[in-house]
mmCIF file of C-alpha atoms in Angstrom:
data_model
loop_
_atom_site.group_PDB
_atom_site.id
_atom_site.type_symbol
_atom_site.label_atom_id
_atom_site.label_comp_id
_atom_site.label_asym_id
_atom_site.label_seq_id
_atom_site.Cartn_x
_atom_site.Cartn_y
_atom_site.Cartn_z
ATOM 1 C CA UNK J 540 24.162 37.742 41.735
ATOM 2 C CA UNK J 541 21.550 35.007 41.930
ATOM 3 C CA UNK J 542 19.867 34.799 45.347
ATOM 4 C CA UNK J 543 20.181 31.502 47.207
ATOM 5 C CA UNK J 544 17.330 29.900 49.103
ATOM 6 C CA UNK J 545 16.561 26.615 50.747
ATOM 7 C CA UNK J 546 14.439 24.216 48.709
ATOM 8 C CA UNK J 547 12.782 21.517 50.815
ATOM 9 C CA UNK J 548 12.909 18.063 49.223
ATOM 10 C CA UNK J 549 10.319 15.509 50.321
ATOM 11 C CA UNK J 550 10.025 11.786 49.655
ATOM 12 C CA UNK J 551 7.074 10.795 47.533
ATOM 13 C CA UNK J 552 4.237 8.861 49.175
ATOM 14 C CA UNK J 553 5.669 9.043 52.746
ATOM 15 C CA UNK J 554 6.047 12.825 52.896
ATOM 16 C CA UNK J 555 9.323 12.488 54.798
ATOM 17 C CA UNK J 556 11.567 15.532 54.488
ATOM 18 C CA UNK J 557 14.863 14.434 52.955
ATOM 19 C CA UNK J 558 16.844 17.668 52.970
ATOM 20 C CA UNK J 559 16.893 21.419 52.408
ATOM 21 C CA UNK J 560 18.828 21.986 49.237
ATOM 22 C CA UNK J 561 20.615 25.312 48.619
ATOM 23 C CA UNK J 562 19.512 26.490 45.179
ATOM 24 C CA UNK J 563 19.476 29.739 43.214
ATOM 25 C CA UNK J 564 17.579 31.169 40.269
ATOM 26 C CA UNK J 565 20.510 30.213 38.020
ATOM 27 C CA UNK J 566 20.015 26.510 38.739
ATOM 28 C CA UNK J 567 18.518 24.218 36.111
ATOM 29 C CA UNK J 568 16.656 21.022 36.827
ATOM 30 C CA UNK J 569 19.829 19.167 35.869
ATOM 31 C CA UNK J 570 21.990 21.076 38.334
ATOM 32 C CA UNK J 571 19.438 20.514 41.096
ATOM 33 C CA UNK J 572 19.586 16.784 40.413
ATOM 34 C CA UNK J 573 23.374 16.872 40.557
ATOM 35 C CA UNK J 574 23.207 18.573 43.973
ATOM 36 C CA UNK J 575 20.749 15.927 45.150
ATOM 37 C CA UNK J 576 23.074 13.200 43.913
ATOM 38 C CA UNK J 577 25.832 14.659 46.088
ATOM 39 C CA UNK J 578 23.546 15.262 49.068
ATOM 40 C CA UNK J 579 21.566 11.993 49.070
ATOM 41 C CA UNK J 580 23.792 9.641 47.054
ATOM 42 C CA UNK J 581 20.966 8.993 44.591
ATOM 43 C CA UNK J 582 22.156 8.857 40.934
ATOM 44 C CA UNK J 583 20.680 11.510 38.654
ATOM 45 C CA UNK J 584 19.146 8.889 36.371
ATOM 46 C CA UNK J 585 17.146 7.483 39.299
ATOM 47 C CA UNK J 586 15.589 10.840 40.198
ATOM 48 C CA UNK J 587 12.224 12.201 39.172
ATOM 49 C CA UNK J 588 11.351 15.591 40.636
ATOM 50 C CA UNK J 589 7.817 16.941 40.913
ATOM 51 C CA UNK J 590 6.915 20.450 42.054
ATOM 52 C CA UNK J 591 4.672 20.733 45.110
ATOM 53 C CA UNK J 592 1.631 22.931 44.581
ATOM 54 C CA UNK J 593 -0.112 23.599 47.877
ATOM 55 C CA UNK J 594 0.068 21.506 51.024
ATOM 56 C CA UNK J 595 3.000 19.173 51.489
ATOM 57 C CA UNK J 596 0.507 16.461 52.471
ATOM 58 C CA UNK J 597 -0.651 16.334 48.854
ATOM 59 C CA UNK J 598 2.730 15.571 47.366
ATOM 60 C CA UNK J 599 2.476 13.974 43.937
ATOM 61 C CA UNK J 600 0.601 16.785 42.240
ATOM 62 C CA UNK J 601 1.299 17.434 38.570
ATOM 63 C CA UNK J 602 4.335 16.478 36.526
ATOM 64 C CA UNK J 603 7.603 18.381 36.224
ATOM 65 C CA UNK J 604 7.596 19.452 32.581
ATOM 66 C CA UNK J 605 10.641 21.667 32.158
ATOM 67 C CA UNK J 606 13.660 20.513 30.214
ATOM 68 C CA UNK J 607 16.764 19.397 32.099
ATOM 69 C CA UNK J 608 18.703 22.561 31.222
ATOM 70 C CA UNK J 609 15.802 24.983 31.666
ATOM 71 C CA UNK J 610 15.905 27.290 34.680
ATOM 72 C CA UNK J 611 13.468 26.321 37.390
ATOM 73 C CA UNK J 612 10.787 28.532 38.937
ATOM 74 C CA UNK J 613 12.054 30.097 42.194
ATOM 75 C CA UNK J 614 8.475 30.425 43.401
ATOM 76 C CA UNK J 615 8.164 26.632 43.687
ATOM 77 C CA UNK J 616 7.798 26.095 47.462
ATOM 78 C CA UNK J 617 9.144 22.539 47.555
ATOM 79 C CA UNK J 618 9.823 19.462 45.469
ATOM 80 C CA UNK J 619 8.979 15.798 45.742
ATOM 81 C CA UNK J 620 11.612 13.223 44.869
ATOM 82 C CA UNK J 621 10.556 9.905 43.394
ATOM 83 C CA UNK J 622 13.384 7.384 43.282
ATOM 84 C CA UNK J 623 13.116 5.400 40.092
ATOM 85 C CA UNK J 624 13.825 1.707 39.795
ATOM 86 C CA UNK J 625 17.404 1.257 38.485
ATOM 87 C CA UNK J 626 16.177 -1.609 36.280
ATOM 88 C CA UNK J 627 13.670 0.780 34.751
ATOM 89 C CA UNK J 628 16.375 3.284 33.946
ATOM 90 C CA UNK J 629 18.558 0.609 32.376
ATOM 91 C CA UNK J 630 15.605 -0.576 30.304
ATOM 92 C CA UNK J 631 14.827 2.987 29.203
ATOM 93 C CA UNK J 632 18.409 3.494 28.074
ATOM 94 C CA UNK J 633 18.454 0.108 26.319
ATOM 95 C CA UNK J 634 15.307 0.658 24.254
ATOM 96 C CA UNK J 635 16.407 4.209 23.486
ATOM 97 C CA UNK J 636 19.520 2.648 21.971
ATOM 98 C CA UNK J 637 17.493 0.248 19.828
ATOM 99 C CA UNK J 638 16.883 -2.855 21.957
ATOM 100 C CA UNK J 639 13.485 -4.451 21.377
ATOM 101 C CA UNK J 640 10.913 -4.403 24.175
ATOM 102 C CA UNK J 641 10.372 -8.121 23.736
ATOM 103 C CA UNK J 642 13.482 -8.574 25.900
ATOM 104 C CA UNK J 643 11.841 -6.770 28.833
ATOM 105 C CA UNK J 644 9.650 -8.027 31.647
ATOM 106 C CA UNK J 645 5.902 -7.545 31.482
ATOM 107 C CA UNK J 646 6.109 -4.876 34.209
ATOM 108 C CA UNK J 647 8.596 -2.799 32.239
ATOM 109 C CA UNK J 648 6.475 -3.144 29.090
ATOM 110 C CA UNK J 649 3.678 -1.430 30.995
ATOM 111 C CA UNK J 650 5.855 1.635 31.617
ATOM 112 C CA UNK J 651 4.712 4.478 29.353
ATOM 113 C CA UNK J 652 8.099 6.202 29.102
ATOM 114 C CA UNK J 653 9.804 2.948 28.143
ATOM 115 C CA UNK J 654 7.143 2.096 25.568
ATOM 116 C CA UNK J 655 7.282 5.554 23.985
ATOM 117 C CA UNK J 656 11.064 5.397 23.797
ATOM 118 C CA UNK J 657 10.899 1.937 22.226
ATOM 119 C CA UNK J 658 8.279 2.661 19.569
ATOM 120 C CA UNK J 659 9.979 5.901 18.580
ATOM 121 C CA UNK J 660 12.946 3.750 17.527
ATOM 122 C CA UNK J 661 10.978 0.767 16.195
ATOM 123 C CA UNK J 662 7.262 1.154 15.570
ATOM 124 C CA UNK J 663 6.791 -2.614 15.446
ATOM 125 C CA UNK J 664 7.557 -2.723 19.174
ATOM 126 C CA UNK J 665 3.954 -1.615 19.639
ATOM 127 C CA UNK J 666 3.080 -5.315 19.598
ATOM 128 C CA UNK J 667 4.984 -5.755 22.876
ATOM 129 C CA UNK J 668 3.357 -2.840 24.720
ATOM 130 C CA UNK J 669 1.751 -4.061 27.916
ATOM 131 C CA UNK J 670 -1.332 -3.219 29.923
ATOM 132 C CA UNK J 671 -3.397 -0.293 28.737
ATOM 133 C CA UNK J 672 -0.640 1.210 26.594
ATOM 134 C CA UNK J 673 -1.972 -0.368 23.401
ATOM 135 C CA UNK J 674 -5.038 1.786 24.075
ATOM 136 C CA UNK J 675 -2.913 4.949 24.382
ATOM 137 C CA UNK J 676 -3.356 7.112 21.287
ATOM 138 C CA UNK J 677 -0.010 8.887 21.723
ATOM 139 C CA UNK J 678 1.775 5.534 21.751
ATOM 140 C CA UNK J 679 -0.076 4.461 18.593
ATOM 141 C CA UNK J 680 0.760 7.734 16.831
ATOM 142 C CA UNK J 681 4.456 7.593 17.660
ATOM 143 C CA UNK J 682 4.551 3.977 16.466
ATOM 144 C CA UNK J 683 2.978 4.595 13.058
ATOM 145 C CA UNK J 684 4.997 7.751 12.514
ATOM 146 C CA UNK J 685 8.135 5.644 12.886
ATOM 147 C CA UNK J 686 6.756 2.794 10.759
ATOM 148 C CA UNK J 687 3.334 3.024 9.161
ATOM 149 C CA UNK J 688 2.963 -0.752 9.075
ATOM 150 C CA UNK J 689 2.899 -0.736 12.887
ATOM 151 C CA UNK J 690 -0.802 0.062 12.399
ATOM 152 C CA UNK J 691 -1.141 -3.724 12.223
ATOM 153 C CA UNK J 692 -0.536 -3.883 15.993
ATOM 154 C CA UNK J 693 -2.678 -0.895 16.976
ATOM 155 C CA UNK J 694 -5.926 -1.353 18.849
ATOM 156 C CA UNK J 695 -9.013 -1.577 16.590
ATOM 157 C CA UNK J 696 -10.162 1.871 17.721
ATOM 158 C CA UNK J 697 -6.943 3.390 16.352
ATOM 159 C CA UNK J 698 -7.108 1.377 13.141
ATOM 160 C CA UNK J 699 -10.382 3.240 12.657
ATOM 161 C CA UNK J 700 -8.981 6.579 13.866
ATOM 162 C CA UNK J 701 -8.492 9.039 11.001
ATOM 163 C CA UNK J 702 -5.505 10.830 12.559
ATOM 164 C CA UNK J 703 -3.633 7.627 13.344
ATOM 165 C CA UNK J 704 -4.339 6.023 9.961
ATOM 166 C CA UNK J 705 -3.401 9.173 8.045
ATOM 167 C CA UNK J 706 -0.060 9.298 9.860
ATOM 168 C CA UNK J 707 0.474 5.617 9.059
ATOM 169 C CA UNK J 708 -0.266 5.837 5.327
ATOM 170 C CA UNK J 709 1.808 8.988 4.935
ATOM 171 C CA UNK J 710 4.759 6.897 6.089
ATOM 172 C CA UNK J 711 3.775 3.690 4.284
ATOM 173 C CA UNK J 712 0.796 3.630 1.935
ATOM 174 C CA UNK J 713 0.394 -0.122 2.210
ATOM 175 C CA UNK J 714 -0.617 0.368 5.866
ATOM 176 C CA UNK J 715 -4.091 1.057 4.462
ATOM 177 C CA UNK J 716 -4.629 -2.715 4.531
ATOM 178 C CA UNK J 717 -4.794 -2.512 8.341
ATOM 179 C CA UNK J 718 -7.211 0.423 8.449
ATOM 180 C CA UNK J 719 -10.853 0.216 9.415
ATOM 181 C CA UNK J 720 -13.728 0.870 7.047
ATOM 182 C CA UNK J 721 -13.954 4.577 7.894
ATOM 183 C CA UNK J 722 -10.422 5.566 6.824
ATOM 184 C CA UNK J 723 -10.652 3.320 3.736
ATOM 185 C CA UNK J 724 -13.568 5.470 2.584
ATOM 186 C CA UNK J 725 -11.829 8.764 3.453
ATOM 187 C CA UNK J 726 -10.583 10.421 0.258
ATOM 188 C CA UNK J 727 -7.686 12.296 1.883
ATOM 189 C CA UNK J 728 -6.449 9.181 3.669
ATOM 190 C CA UNK J 729 -6.662 7.004 0.551
ATOM 191 C CA UNK J 730 -5.040 9.656 -1.663
ATOM 192 C CA UNK J 731 -2.109 9.875 0.753
ATOM 193 C CA UNK J 732 -1.814 6.077 0.711
ATOM 194 C CA UNK J 733 -1.899 5.505 -3.051
ATOM 195 C CA UNK J 734 0.357 8.477 -3.746
ATOM 196 C CA UNK J 735 3.277 6.668 -2.111
ATOM 197 C CA UNK J 736 2.104 3.091 -2.714
ATOM 198 C CA UNK J 737 -0.173 2.648 -5.704
ATOM 199 C CA UNK J 738 -0.771 -0.996 -4.884
ATOM 200 C CA UNK J 739 -2.663 0.105 -1.752
ATOM 201 C CA UNK J 740 -5.623 0.830 -4.053
ATOM 202 C CA UNK J 741 -7.370 -2.534 -3.462
ATOM 203 C CA UNK J 742 -7.778 -1.604 0.221
ATOM 204 C CA UNK J 743 -9.766 1.534 -0.618
ATOM 205 C CA UNK J 744 -13.556 1.529 -0.578
ATOM 206 C CA UNK J 745 -15.432 0.623 -3.762
ATOM 207 C CA UNK J 746 -16.431 4.254 -4.203
ATOM 208 C CA UNK J 747 -12.843 5.487 -4.096
ATOM 209 C CA UNK J 748 -11.633 2.775 -6.479
ATOM 210 C CA UNK J 749 -14.076 4.383 -8.903
ATOM 211 C CA UNK J 750 -12.696 7.879 -8.183
ATOM 212 C CA UNK J 751 -10.704 9.028 -11.219
ATOM 213 C CA UNK J 752 -8.342 11.266 -9.228
ATOM 214 C CA UNK J 753 -7.554 8.495 -6.762
ATOM 215 C CA UNK J 754 -6.919 5.935 -9.490
ATOM 216 C CA UNK J 755 -4.736 8.328 -11.503
ATOM 217 C CA UNK J 756 -2.593 8.981 -8.411
ATOM 218 C CA UNK J 757 -2.311 5.228 -7.868
ATOM 219 C CA UNK J 758 -1.308 4.309 -11.428
ATOM 220 C CA UNK J 759 1.201 7.153 -11.615
ATOM 221 C CA UNK J 760 2.963 5.502 -8.661
ATOM 222 C CA UNK J 761 2.385 1.909 -9.794
ATOM 223 C CA UNK J 762 0.839 1.101 -13.154
ATOM 224 C CA UNK J 763 -0.256 -2.303 -11.910
ATOM 225 C CA UNK J 764 -2.684 -0.578 -9.541
ATOM 226 C CA UNK J 765 -4.984 -0.520 -12.578
ATOM 227 C CA UNK J 766 -5.877 -4.081 -11.599
ATOM 228 C CA UNK J 767 -7.933 -2.706 -8.671
ATOM 229 C CA UNK J 768 -9.609 0.182 -10.458
ATOM 230 C CA UNK J 769 -13.317 0.158 -11.161
ATOM 231 C CA UNK J 770 -14.174 -1.326 -14.602
ATOM 232 C CA UNK J 771 -15.143 2.026 -16.088
ATOM 233 C CA UNK J 772 -11.698 3.437 -15.285
ATOM 234 C CA UNK J 773 -9.979 0.436 -16.888
ATOM 235 C CA UNK J 774 -11.771 1.653 -20.016
ATOM 236 C CA UNK J 775 -10.678 5.286 -19.527
ATOM 237 C CA UNK J 776 -7.973 6.014 -22.092
ATOM 238 C CA UNK J 777 -6.167 8.691 -20.038
ATOM 239 C CA UNK J 778 -6.048 6.476 -16.953
ATOM 240 C CA UNK J 779 -4.839 3.432 -18.872
ATOM 241 C CA UNK J 780 -2.243 5.480 -20.771
ATOM 242 C CA UNK J 781 -0.823 6.756 -17.464
ATOM 243 C CA UNK J 782 -0.748 3.185 -16.151
ATOM 244 C CA UNK J 783 1.054 1.586 -19.108
ATOM 245 C CA UNK J 784 3.588 4.389 -19.255
ATOM 246 C CA UNK J 785 4.522 3.553 -15.676
ATOM 247 C CA UNK J 786 4.401 -0.226 -16.196
ATOM 248 C CA UNK J 787 3.646 -1.678 -19.611
ATOM 249 C CA UNK J 788 2.263 -4.859 -18.083
ATOM 250 C CA UNK J 789 -0.708 -2.832 -16.828
ATOM 251 C CA UNK J 790 -2.045 -3.374 -20.343
ATOM 252 C CA UNK J 791 -3.223 -6.770 -19.127
ATOM 253 C CA UNK J 792 -5.811 -4.996 -16.907
ATOM 254 C CA UNK J 793 -7.061 -2.574 -19.568
ATOM 255 C CA UNK J 794 -10.487 -2.978 -21.116
ATOM 256 C CA UNK J 795 -10.423 -5.044 -24.341
ATOM 257 C CA UNK J 796 -11.180 -1.953 -26.404
ATOM 258 C CA UNK J 797 -7.973 -0.313 -25.146
ATOM 259 C CA UNK J 798 -5.917 -3.445 -25.690
ATOM 260 C CA UNK J 799 -6.855 -2.855 -29.320
ATOM 261 C CA UNK J 800 -5.853 0.835 -29.191
ATOM 262 C CA UNK J 801 -2.613 1.498 -31.114
ATOM 263 C CA UNK J 802 -1.532 4.473 -28.949
ATOM 264 C CA UNK J 803 -2.086 2.567 -25.718
ATOM 265 C CA UNK J 804 -0.330 -0.586 -26.919
ATOM 266 C CA UNK J 805 2.570 1.383 -28.380
ATOM 267 C CA UNK J 806 3.096 3.168 -25.031
ATOM 268 C CA UNK J 807 2.957 -0.158 -23.183
ATOM 269 C CA UNK J 808 5.440 -1.826 -25.544
ATOM 270 C CA UNK J 809 7.746 1.192 -25.245
ATOM 271 C CA UNK J 810 7.895 0.529 -21.496
ATOM 272 C CA UNK J 811 8.339 -3.253 -21.889
ATOM 273 C CA UNK J 812 8.047 -5.329 -25.069
ATOM 274 C CA UNK J 813 6.519 -8.138 -23.010
ATOM 275 C CA UNK J 814 3.354 -6.021 -22.981
ATOM 276 C CA UNK J 815 2.786 -6.992 -26.604
ATOM 277 C CA UNK J 816 1.434 -10.294 -25.277
ATOM 278 C CA UNK J 817 -1.570 -8.371 -23.909
ATOM 279 C CA UNK J 818 -2.406 -6.509 -27.112
ATOM 280 C CA UNK J 819 -5.528 -7.625 -28.909
ATOM 281 C CA UNK J 820 -5.237 -10.561 -31.307
ATOM 282 C CA UNK J 821 -6.154 -8.218 -34.140
ATOM 283 C CA UNK J 822 -3.250 -5.856 -33.376
ATOM 284 C CA UNK J 823 -0.787 -8.699 -32.951
ATOM 285 C CA UNK J 824 -1.871 -10.057 -36.349
ATOM 286 C CA UNK J 825 -1.588 -6.654 -38.055
ATOM 287 C CA UNK J 826 1.623 -6.692 -40.185
ATOM 288 C CA UNK J 827 1.924 -2.888 -40.086
ATOM 289 C CA UNK J 828 1.713 -2.820 -36.309
ATOM 290 C CA UNK J 829 4.148 -5.757 -36.050
ATOM 291 C CA UNK J 830 6.721 -3.746 -38.020
ATOM 292 C CA UNK J 831 6.156 -0.709 -35.798
ATOM 293 C CA UNK J 832 6.525 -2.845 -32.677
ATOM 294 C CA UNK J 833 9.735 -4.392 -33.994
ATOM 295 C CA UNK J 834 11.131 -0.922 -34.725
ATOM 296 C CA UNK J 835 10.180 0.147 -31.216
ATOM 297 C CA UNK J 836 11.940 -2.906 -29.829
ATOM 298 C CA UNK J 837 15.034 -2.006 -31.838
ATOM 299 C CA UNK J 838 14.953 1.533 -30.453
ATOM 300 C CA UNK J 839 14.635 0.223 -26.899
ATOM 301 C CA UNK J 840 17.500 -2.243 -27.396
ATOM 302 C CA UNK J 841 19.647 0.495 -28.911
ATOM 303 C CA UNK J 842 18.893 2.824 -26.026
ATOM 304 C CA UNK J 843 19.724 0.092 -23.503
ATOM 305 C CA UNK J 844 22.990 -0.671 -25.314
ATOM 306 C CA UNK J 845 23.954 2.995 -25.386
ATOM 307 C CA UNK J 846 23.173 3.338 -21.708
ATOM 308 C CA UNK J 847 25.192 0.230 -20.893
ATOM 309 C CA UNK J 848 28.109 1.418 -23.023
ATOM 310 C CA UNK J 849 28.010 4.790 -21.305
ATOM 311 C CA UNK J 850 28.121 3.110 -17.912
ATOM 312 C CA UNK J 851 31.102 1.002 -18.968
ATOM 313 C CA UNK J 852 32.900 4.087 -20.273
ATOM 314 C CA UNK J 853 32.251 5.957 -17.025
ATOM 315 C CA UNK J 854 33.597 2.970 -15.082
ATOM 316 C CA UNK J 855 36.693 2.826 -17.288
ATOM 317 C CA UNK J 856 37.247 6.580 -16.905
ATOM 318 C CA UNK J 857 36.923 6.228 -13.168
ATOM 319 C CA UNK J 858 39.549 3.501 -13.073
ATOM 320 C CA UNK J 859 41.894 5.551 -15.273
ATOM 321 C CA UNK J 860 41.702 8.411 -12.800
#
């Protein structure tokens, strides 16, 4: 059987003793709050309990960290009760349900718990954070983890912070545009960005836009990223081939020598026949290549027709069922 004991409850700031609450080792923080609600008529959602460590005259020491359902420490000599503003609790519940912080008063937008709850649902709410909370790294991290583009609203120090920027670009590579110079020159950060958004390449440093591994990762995700590659890589056959296979129109950014390369142009035209416009004049005037391109176009059209016919048949079969 769990032993009962009296737990003194004091008011924060004044030190006034509010009650001696009968508790046992089987009580959780939640059950203690429910007893306080019955004893003091203070709703559970308006209670914050802090353990007292040492003299009762030094009441607000530390923060109560246990979960609501976790058993409390019987050795705690007393607890301090802070009564929370009911408006604050309503605001916390509202933003936790998806309401934007822009609807809240400036005072409530300076509340760390409210801001964290808001940005964990909508990272863009970082722009409405008040006071010093825009300078809180945890708030910035939670924001960009929810939406990488929230980096736009982070303080400059966090736009230059490797950890924050890496979290942002892992969620949305295009967030690299809001990063400071340091992260833009960081190979791991840029690789993470271009791997999920190739068109983030122009926001990388000049040195990394000349990095073959970085550019290959970018063009594999978006062939048009070739536009931002260093000139020597626009003349690299392997890089350009990877780009045009992903998007044939990347041929327009290839070096002239590769726009005259039959393998490169054939791969580009296989992806989209519009790419033929960017082949060299010599290739476009070559009768043999024109025949090959026309045959390739016929193959593409045939494949598209077969795919379309298959889709229609599947739709018809579905209706028949």
